[in-house]
CSV table of C-alpha atoms and ligand atoms in Angstrom, one decimal:
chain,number,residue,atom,x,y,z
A,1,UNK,CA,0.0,0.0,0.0
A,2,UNK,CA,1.9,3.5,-0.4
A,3,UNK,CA,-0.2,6.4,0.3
A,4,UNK,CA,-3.7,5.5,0.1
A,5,UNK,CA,-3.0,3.7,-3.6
A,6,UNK,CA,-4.3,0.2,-3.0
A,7,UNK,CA,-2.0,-1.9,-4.6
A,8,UNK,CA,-2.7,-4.7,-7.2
A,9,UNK,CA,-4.4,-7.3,-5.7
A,10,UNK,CA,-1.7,-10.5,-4.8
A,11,UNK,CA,-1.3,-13.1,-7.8
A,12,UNK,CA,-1.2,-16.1,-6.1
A,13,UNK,CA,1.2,-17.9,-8.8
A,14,UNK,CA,3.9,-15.1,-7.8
A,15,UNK,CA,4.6,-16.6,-4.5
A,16,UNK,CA,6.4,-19.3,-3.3
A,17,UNK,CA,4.7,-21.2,-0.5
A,18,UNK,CA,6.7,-19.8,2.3
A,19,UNK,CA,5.6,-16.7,0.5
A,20,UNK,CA,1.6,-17.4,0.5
A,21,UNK,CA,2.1,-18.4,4.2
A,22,UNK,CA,3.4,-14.9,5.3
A,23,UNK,CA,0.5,-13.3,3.2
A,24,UNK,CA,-1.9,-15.4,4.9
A,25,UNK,CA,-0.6,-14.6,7.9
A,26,UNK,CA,-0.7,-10.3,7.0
A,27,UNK,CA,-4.6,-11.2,5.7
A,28,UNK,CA,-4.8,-12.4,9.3
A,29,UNK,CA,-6.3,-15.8,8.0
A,30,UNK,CA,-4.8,-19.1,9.8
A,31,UNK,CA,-1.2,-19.5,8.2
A,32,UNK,CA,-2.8,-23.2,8.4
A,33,UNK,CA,-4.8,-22.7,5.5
A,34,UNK,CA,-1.4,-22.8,3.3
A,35,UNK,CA,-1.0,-26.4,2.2
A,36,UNK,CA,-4.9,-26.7,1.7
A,37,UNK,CA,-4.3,-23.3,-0.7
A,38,UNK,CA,-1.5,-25.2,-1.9
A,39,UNK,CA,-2.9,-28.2,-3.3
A,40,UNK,CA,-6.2,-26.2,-5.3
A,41,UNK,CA,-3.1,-24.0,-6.7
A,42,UNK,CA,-0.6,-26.8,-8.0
A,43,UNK,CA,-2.3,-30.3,-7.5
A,44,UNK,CA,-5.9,-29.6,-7.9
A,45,UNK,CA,-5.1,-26.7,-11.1
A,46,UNK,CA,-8.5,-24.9,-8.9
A,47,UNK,CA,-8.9,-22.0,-12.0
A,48,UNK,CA,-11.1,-19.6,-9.6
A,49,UNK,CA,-11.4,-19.4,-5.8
A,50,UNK,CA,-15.4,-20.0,-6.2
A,51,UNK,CA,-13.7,-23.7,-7.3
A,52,UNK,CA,-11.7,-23.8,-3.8
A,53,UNK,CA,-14.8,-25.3,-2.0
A,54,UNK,CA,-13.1,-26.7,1.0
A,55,UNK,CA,-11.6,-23.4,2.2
A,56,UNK,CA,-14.0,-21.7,4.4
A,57,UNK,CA,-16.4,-19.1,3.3
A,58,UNK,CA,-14.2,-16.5,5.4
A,59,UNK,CA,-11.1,-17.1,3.9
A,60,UNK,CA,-12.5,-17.2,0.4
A,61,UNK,CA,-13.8,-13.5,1.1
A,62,UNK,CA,-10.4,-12.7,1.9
A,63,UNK,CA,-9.1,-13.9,-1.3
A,64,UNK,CA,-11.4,-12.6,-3.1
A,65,UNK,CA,-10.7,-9.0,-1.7
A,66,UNK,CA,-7.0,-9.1,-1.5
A,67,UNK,CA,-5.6,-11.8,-4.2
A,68,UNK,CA,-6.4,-12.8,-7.5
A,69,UNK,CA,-5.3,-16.2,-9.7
A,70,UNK,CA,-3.8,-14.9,-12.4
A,71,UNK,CA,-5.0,-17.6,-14.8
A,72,UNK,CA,-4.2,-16.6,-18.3
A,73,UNK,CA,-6.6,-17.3,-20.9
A,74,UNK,CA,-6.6,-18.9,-24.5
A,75,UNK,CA,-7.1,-16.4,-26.9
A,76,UNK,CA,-5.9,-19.2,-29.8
A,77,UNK,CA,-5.2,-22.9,-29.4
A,78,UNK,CA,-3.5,-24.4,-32.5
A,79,UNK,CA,-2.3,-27.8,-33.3
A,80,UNK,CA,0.2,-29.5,-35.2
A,81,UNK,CA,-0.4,-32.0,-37.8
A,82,UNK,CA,2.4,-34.0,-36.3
A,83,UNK,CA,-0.2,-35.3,-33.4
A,84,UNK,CA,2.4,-33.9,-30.7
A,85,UNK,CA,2.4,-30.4,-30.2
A,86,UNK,CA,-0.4,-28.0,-29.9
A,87,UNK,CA,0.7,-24.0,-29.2
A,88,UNK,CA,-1.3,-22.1,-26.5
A,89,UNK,CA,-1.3,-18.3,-27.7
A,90,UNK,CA,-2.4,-17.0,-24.2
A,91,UNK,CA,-3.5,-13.2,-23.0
A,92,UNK,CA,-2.0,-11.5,-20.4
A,93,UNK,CA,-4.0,-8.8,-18.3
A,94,UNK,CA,-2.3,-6.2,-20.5
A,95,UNK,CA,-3.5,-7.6,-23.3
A,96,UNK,CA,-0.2,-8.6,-24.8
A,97,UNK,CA,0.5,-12.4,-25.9
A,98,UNK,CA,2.6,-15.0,-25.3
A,99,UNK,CA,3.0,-18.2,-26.9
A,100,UNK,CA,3.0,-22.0,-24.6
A,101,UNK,CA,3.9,-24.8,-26.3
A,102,UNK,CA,3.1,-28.6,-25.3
A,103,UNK,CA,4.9,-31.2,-26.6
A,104,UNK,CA,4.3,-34.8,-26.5
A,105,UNK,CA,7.1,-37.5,-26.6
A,106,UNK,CA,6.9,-40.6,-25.8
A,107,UNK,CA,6.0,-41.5,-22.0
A,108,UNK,CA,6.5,-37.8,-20.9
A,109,UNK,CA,4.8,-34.2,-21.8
A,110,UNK,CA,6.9,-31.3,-21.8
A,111,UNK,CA,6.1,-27.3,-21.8
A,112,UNK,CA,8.3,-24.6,-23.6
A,113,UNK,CA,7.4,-21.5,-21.7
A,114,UNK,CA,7.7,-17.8,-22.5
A,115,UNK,CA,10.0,-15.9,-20.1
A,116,UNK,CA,9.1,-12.7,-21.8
A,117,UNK,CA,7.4,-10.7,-24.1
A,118,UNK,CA,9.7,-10.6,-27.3
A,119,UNK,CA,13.3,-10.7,-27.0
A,120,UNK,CA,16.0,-7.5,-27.2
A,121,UNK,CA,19.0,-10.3,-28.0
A,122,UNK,CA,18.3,-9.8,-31.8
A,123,UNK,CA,19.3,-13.1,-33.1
A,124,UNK,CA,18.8,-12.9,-36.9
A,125,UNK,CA,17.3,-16.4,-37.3
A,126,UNK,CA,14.6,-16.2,-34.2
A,127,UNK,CA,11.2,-14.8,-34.9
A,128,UNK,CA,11.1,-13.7,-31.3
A,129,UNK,CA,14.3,-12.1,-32.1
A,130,UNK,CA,12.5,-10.2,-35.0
A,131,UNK,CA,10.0,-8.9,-33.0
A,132,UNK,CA,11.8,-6.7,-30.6
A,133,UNK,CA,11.5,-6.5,-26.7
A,134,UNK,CA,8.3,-5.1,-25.2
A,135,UNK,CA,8.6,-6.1,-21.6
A,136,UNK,CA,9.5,-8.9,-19.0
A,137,UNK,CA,7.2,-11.7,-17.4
A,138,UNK,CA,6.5,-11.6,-13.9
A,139,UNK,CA,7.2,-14.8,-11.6
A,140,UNK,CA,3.1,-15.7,-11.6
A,141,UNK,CA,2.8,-15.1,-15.3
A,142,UNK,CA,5.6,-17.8,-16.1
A,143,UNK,CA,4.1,-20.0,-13.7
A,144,UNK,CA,0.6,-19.6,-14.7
A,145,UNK,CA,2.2,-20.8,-18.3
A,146,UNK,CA,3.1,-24.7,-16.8
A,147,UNK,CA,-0.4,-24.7,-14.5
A,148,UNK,CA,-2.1,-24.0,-17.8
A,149,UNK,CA,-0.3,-27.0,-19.7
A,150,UNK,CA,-0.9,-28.9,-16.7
A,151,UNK,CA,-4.5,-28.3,-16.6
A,152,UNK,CA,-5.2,-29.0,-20.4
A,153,UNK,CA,-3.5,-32.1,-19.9
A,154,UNK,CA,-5.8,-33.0,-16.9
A,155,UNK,CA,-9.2,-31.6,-18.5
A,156,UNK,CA,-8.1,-34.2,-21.6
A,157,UNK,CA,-8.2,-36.8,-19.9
A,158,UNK,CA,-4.6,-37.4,-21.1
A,159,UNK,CA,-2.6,-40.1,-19.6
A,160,UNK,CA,0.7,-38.0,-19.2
A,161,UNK,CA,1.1,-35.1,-16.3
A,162,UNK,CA,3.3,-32.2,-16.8
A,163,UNK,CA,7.3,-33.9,-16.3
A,164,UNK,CA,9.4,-30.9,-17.7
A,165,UNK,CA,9.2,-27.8,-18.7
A,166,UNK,CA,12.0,-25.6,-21.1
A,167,UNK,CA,12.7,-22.3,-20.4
A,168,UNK,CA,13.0,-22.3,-24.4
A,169,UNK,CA,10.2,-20.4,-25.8
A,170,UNK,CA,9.9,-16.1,-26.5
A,171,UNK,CA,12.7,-14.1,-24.6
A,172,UNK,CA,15.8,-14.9,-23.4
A,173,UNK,CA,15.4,-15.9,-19.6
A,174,UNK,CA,19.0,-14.7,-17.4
A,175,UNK,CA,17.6,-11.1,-18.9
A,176,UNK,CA,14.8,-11.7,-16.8
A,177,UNK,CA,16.7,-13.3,-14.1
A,178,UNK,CA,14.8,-12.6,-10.6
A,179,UNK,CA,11.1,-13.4,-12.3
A,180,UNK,CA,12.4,-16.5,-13.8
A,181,UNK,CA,14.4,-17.7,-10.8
A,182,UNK,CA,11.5,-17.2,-8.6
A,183,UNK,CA,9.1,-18.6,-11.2
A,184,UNK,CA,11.3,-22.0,-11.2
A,185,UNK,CA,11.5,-22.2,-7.2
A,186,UNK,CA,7.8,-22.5,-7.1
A,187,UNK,CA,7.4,-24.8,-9.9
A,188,UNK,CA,9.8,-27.1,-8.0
A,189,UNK,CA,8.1,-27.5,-5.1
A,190,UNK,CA,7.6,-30.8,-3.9
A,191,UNK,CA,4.4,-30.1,-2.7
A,192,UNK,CA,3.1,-28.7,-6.1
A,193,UNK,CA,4.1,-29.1,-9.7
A,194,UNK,CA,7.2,-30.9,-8.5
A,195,UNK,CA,9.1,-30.1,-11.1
A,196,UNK,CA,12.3,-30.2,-9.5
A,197,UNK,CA,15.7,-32.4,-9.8
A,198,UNK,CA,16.4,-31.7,-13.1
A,199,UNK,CA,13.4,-31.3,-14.8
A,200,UNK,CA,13.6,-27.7,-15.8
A,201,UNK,CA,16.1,-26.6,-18.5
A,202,UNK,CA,16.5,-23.1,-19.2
A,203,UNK,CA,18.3,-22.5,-22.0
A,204,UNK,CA,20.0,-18.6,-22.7
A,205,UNK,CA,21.7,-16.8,-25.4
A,206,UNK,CA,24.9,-16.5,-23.5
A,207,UNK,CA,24.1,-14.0,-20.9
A,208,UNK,CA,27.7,-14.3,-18.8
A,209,UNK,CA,27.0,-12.4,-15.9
A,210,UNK,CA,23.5,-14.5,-15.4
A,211,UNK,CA,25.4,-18.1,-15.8
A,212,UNK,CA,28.1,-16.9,-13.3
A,213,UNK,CA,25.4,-16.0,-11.1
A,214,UNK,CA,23.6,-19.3,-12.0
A,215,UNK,CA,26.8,-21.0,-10.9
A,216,UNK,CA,26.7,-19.2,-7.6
A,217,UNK,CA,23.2,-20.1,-6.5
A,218,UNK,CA,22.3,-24.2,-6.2
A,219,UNK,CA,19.0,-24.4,-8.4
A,220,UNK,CA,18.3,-27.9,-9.9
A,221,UNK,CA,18.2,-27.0,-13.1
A,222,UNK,CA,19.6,-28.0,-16.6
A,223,UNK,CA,21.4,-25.2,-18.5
A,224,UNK,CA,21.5,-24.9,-22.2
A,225,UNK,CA,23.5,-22.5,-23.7
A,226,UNK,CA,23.0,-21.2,-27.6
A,227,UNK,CA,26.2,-21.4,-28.9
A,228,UNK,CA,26.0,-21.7,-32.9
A,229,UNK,CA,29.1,-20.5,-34.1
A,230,UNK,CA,32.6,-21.5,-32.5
A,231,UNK,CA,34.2,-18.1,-33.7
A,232,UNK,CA,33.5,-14.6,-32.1
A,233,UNK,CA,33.0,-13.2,-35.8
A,234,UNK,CA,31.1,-16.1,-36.6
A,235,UNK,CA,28.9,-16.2,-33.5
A,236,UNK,CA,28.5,-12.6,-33.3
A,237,UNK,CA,26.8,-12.0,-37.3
A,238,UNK,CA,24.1,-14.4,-35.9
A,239,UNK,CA,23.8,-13.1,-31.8
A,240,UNK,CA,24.0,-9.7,-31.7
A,241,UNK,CA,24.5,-10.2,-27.9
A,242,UNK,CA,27.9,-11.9,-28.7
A,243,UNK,CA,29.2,-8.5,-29.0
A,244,UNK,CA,28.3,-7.5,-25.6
A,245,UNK,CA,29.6,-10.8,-24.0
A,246,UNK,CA,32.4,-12.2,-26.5
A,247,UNK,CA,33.0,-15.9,-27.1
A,248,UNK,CA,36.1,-16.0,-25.0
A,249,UNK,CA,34.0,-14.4,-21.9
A,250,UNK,CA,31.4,-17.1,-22.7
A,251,UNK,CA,33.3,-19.9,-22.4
A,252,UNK,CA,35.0,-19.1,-19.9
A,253,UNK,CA,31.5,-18.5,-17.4
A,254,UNK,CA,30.6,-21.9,-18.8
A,255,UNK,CA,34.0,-23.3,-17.4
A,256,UNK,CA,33.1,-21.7,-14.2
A,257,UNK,CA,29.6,-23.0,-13.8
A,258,UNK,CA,31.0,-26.7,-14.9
A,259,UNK,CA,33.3,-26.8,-12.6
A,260,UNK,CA,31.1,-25.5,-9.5
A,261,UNK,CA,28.0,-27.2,-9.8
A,262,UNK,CA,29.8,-30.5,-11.4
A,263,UNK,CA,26.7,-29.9,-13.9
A,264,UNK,CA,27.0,-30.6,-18.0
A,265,UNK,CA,25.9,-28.0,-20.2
A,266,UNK,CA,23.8,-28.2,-23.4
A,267,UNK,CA,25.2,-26.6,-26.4
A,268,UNK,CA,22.7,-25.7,-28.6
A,269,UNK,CA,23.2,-25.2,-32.2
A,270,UNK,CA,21.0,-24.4,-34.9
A,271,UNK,CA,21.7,-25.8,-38.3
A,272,UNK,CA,21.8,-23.1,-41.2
A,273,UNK,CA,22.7,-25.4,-44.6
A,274,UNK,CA,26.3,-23.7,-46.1
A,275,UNK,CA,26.6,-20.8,-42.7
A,276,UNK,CA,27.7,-23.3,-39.9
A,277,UNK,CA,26.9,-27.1,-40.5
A,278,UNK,CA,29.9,-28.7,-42.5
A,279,UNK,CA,32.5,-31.1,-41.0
A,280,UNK,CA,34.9,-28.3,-40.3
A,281,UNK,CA,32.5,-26.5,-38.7
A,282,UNK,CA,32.0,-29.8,-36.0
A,283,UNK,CA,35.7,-29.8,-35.6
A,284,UNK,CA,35.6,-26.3,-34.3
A,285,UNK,CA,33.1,-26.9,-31.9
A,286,UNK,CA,34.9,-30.1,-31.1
A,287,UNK,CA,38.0,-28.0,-30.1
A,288,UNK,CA,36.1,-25.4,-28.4
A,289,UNK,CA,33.6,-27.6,-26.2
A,290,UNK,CA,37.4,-30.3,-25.9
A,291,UNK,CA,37.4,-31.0,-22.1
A,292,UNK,CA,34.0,-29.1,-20.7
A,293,UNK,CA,31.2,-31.7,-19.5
A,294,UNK,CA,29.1,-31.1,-22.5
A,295,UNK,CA,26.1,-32.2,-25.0
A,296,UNK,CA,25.4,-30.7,-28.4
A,297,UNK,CA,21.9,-30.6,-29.5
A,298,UNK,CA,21.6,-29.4,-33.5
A,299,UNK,CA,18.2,-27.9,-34.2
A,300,UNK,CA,17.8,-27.6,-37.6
A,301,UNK,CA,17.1,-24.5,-38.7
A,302,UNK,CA,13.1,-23.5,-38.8
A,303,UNK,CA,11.7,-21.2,-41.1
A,304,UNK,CA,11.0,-17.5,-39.6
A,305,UNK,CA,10.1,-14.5,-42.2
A,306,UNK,CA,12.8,-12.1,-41.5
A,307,UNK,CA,16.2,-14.7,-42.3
A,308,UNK,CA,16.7,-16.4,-45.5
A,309,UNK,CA,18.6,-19.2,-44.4
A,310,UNK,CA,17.7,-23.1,-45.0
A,311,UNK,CA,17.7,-26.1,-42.7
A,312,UNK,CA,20.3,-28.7,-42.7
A,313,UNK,CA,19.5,-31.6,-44.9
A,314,UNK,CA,19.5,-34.8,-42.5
A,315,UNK,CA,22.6,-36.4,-43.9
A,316,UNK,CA,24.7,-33.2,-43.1
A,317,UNK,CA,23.1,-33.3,-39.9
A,318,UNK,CA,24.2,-37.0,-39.0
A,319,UNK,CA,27.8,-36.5,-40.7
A,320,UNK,CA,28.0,-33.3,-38.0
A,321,UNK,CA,27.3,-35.6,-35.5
A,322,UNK,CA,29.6,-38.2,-36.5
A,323,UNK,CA,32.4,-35.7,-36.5
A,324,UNK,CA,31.8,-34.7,-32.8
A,325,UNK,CA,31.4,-38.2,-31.6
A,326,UNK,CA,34.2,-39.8,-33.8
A,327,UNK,CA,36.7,-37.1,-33.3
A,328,UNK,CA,36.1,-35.6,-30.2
A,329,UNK,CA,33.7,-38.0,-28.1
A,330,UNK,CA,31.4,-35.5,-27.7
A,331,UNK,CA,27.6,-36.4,-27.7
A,332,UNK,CA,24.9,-35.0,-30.0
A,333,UNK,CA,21.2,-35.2,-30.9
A,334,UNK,CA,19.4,-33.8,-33.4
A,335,UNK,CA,16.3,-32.3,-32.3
A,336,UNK,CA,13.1,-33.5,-33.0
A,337,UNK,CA,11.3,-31.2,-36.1
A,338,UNK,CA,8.3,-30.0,-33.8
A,339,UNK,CA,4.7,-28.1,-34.9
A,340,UNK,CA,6.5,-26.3,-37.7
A,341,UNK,CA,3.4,-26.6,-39.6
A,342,UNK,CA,2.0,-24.2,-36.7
A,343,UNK,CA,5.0,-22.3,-36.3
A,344,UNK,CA,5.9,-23.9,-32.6
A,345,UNK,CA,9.2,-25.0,-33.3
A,346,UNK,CA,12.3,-23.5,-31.8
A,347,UNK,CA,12.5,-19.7,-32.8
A,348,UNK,CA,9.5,-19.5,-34.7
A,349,UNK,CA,7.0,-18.3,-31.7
A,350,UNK,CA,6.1,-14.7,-32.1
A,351,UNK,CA,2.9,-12.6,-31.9
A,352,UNK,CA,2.6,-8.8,-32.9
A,353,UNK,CA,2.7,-6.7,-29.6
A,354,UNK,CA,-0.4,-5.6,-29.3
B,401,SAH,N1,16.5,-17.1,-25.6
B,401,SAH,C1,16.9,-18.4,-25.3
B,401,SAH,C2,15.8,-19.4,-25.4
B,401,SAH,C3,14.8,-19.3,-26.4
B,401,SAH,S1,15.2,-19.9,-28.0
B,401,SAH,C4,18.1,-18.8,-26.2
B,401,SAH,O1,18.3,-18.1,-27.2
B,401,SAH,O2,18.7,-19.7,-25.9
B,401,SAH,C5,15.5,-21.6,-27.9
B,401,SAH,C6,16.5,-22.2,-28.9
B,401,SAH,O3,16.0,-22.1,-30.3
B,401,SAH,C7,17.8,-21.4,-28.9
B,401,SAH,O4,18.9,-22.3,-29.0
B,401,SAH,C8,17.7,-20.6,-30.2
B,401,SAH,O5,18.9,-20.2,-30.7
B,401,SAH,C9,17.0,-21.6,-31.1
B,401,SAH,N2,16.4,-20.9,-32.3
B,401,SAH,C10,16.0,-19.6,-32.4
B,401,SAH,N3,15.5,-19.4,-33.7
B,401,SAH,C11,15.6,-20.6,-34.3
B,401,SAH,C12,15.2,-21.0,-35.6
B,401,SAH,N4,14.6,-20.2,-36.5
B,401,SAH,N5,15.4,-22.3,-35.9
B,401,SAH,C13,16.0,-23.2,-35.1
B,401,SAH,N6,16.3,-22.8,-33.8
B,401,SAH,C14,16.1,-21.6,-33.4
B,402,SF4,FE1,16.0,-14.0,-27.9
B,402,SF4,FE2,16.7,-16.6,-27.8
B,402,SF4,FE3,15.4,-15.6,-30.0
B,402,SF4,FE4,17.9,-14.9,-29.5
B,402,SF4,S1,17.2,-17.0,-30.0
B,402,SF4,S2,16.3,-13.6,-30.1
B,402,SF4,S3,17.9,-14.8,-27.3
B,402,SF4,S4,14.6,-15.8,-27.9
């Protein structure tokens, strides 16, 4: 409250539960209610408090007066004609969009979330990229993103809960680093989505002073790292932010959070035909990733409207990854081709700022 000006009302999916417990406790409603809150939030997907039928009348007054869920609704729903991935383009309370994709593999359902409205990183290739920055995601916006996956899964009867979510979908997530942290400690919670030990991967553009912070706090989470090119000048022509945090410093953060979390990193790499996939183009990588704990995952390139380039073919893929397994024992996979079709694969999720 600051001078009279009632604040927003709380969104529940911004707090953690220690969080929600001290709120209850300023609402002056029995810090007991928590876990029962708890479970409507995160196990029970409740979408409204009216839903919340086993909290007492009172408290659900209170709630209604002082918090709201910030739910985010469908204002598109698109699937792919590869059965596996249907895109979620969701409304915010501003009115901007976001785009949530769910993927199906076998045995497990993953979400690719949105950690921000557009990107400023620029990458020539990324439709996000194309589309400029127009503003961060809170905490309860990211995390309403995985309830809502969770809760189409549920209301489809389908077989598969929510098991992992990427931090891969629009914006670039260590520029958003105190939402997206937060967002992650509350989808980890044991008592909730559970989505902890490993089953988050967040994947960044090479933001160095975010992985060296990374490195610095224990969070279990998987860290990919878009590398695509294995020379500064190379790297930078395709990732504008390259220029603000060179190759060289890159490498060196990823050296640092290796060696103090003990954790591998992902190297990502997207395959543009004749710009960065022939066999002396592995080699460099080879030499560059030689004696980091590491995995390469090649996305072929997907189409976007504002870059020209072509994918990969599949055998130049597979002699790519020959290269880095033969040569330098370094393991590869090529990444599933995704809801292209809807324009859901890697770098192709954008939506005009309204
Ligand atoms: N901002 C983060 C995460 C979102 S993008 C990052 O850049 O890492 C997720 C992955 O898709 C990144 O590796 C990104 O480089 C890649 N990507 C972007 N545009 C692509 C495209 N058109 N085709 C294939 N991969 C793309
Ligand atoms: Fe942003 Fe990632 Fe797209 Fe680059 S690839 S513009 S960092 S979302």
């Amino acid at each position: 409250m600051h001078r009279g000006v009632r604040t927003r009302p709380v969104n529940l999916y911004d707090l953690t539960r220690e969080e929600l417990r001290l709120q209850l406790v300023r609402w002056e409603v029995n810090p007991f209610h928590t876990a029962q809150l708890w479970n409507y939030l995160y196990l029970q997907l409740a979408d409204s408090f009216a839903a919340m039928t086993d909290l007492p009348a009172r408290v659900r007054t209170v709630l209604e007066r002082e918090a709201r869920l910030g739910v985010l609704p469908t204002a598109l729903e698109t699937d792919s004609s590869d059965g596996f991935t249907r895109k979620y383009l969701l409304r915010l309370d501003d009115d901007h969009r976001i785009e949530t994709v769910l993927m199906r593999f076998t045995g497990r359902v993953t979400a690719c979330i949105s950690s921000q409205v557009g990107c400023a990183m620029g990458c020539v290739f990324c439709a996000t990229g194309q589309m400029g920055y127009t503003r961060h995601l809170t905490a309860g916006e990211i995390v309403a993103q995985a309830v809502h996956i969770a809760r189409a899964l549920r209301s489809a009867r389908e077989p598969h809960r929510l098991r992992n979510v990427v931090l891969m979908g629009m914006g670039e997530p260590l520029h958003n680093y105190d939402a997206v942290m937060h967002a992650v400690d509350i989808l980890r919670d044991e008592a909730g989505l559970a989505l902890g030990a490993g089953r988050i991967t967040l994947s960044t553009v090479g933001v160095v002073p975010g992985i060296l912070r990374l490195a610095r706090e224990s969070r279990p989470l998987h860290l990919a790292v878009s590398l695509h090119a294995a020379t500064q000048a190379e790297r930078a022509a395709l990732v504008p932010a390259a220029k603000k945090w060179p190759l060289d410093e890159l490498m060196a953060a990823c050296r640092a959070y290796s060696e103090q979390t003990g954790r591998r990193i992902f190297y990502e790499w997207t395959l543009i035909a004749g710009q960065n996939d022939t066999p002396d183009h592995a080699r460099a990588v080879g030499r560059l990733l030689q004696g980091l704990p590491a995995q390469v995952n090649l996305i072929p390139l997907n189409p976007t409207a504002g870059y020209g380039g072509a994918p990969t073919k599949t055998d130049a893929a597979r002699h790519f990854q020959q290269v880095l397994a033969h040569e330098f024992q370094l393991p590869s996979t090529v990444r599933q081709r995704r809801g292209i079709d809807i324009a859901a694969g890697c770098g192709q999720l954008a939506v005009s700022a309204s």
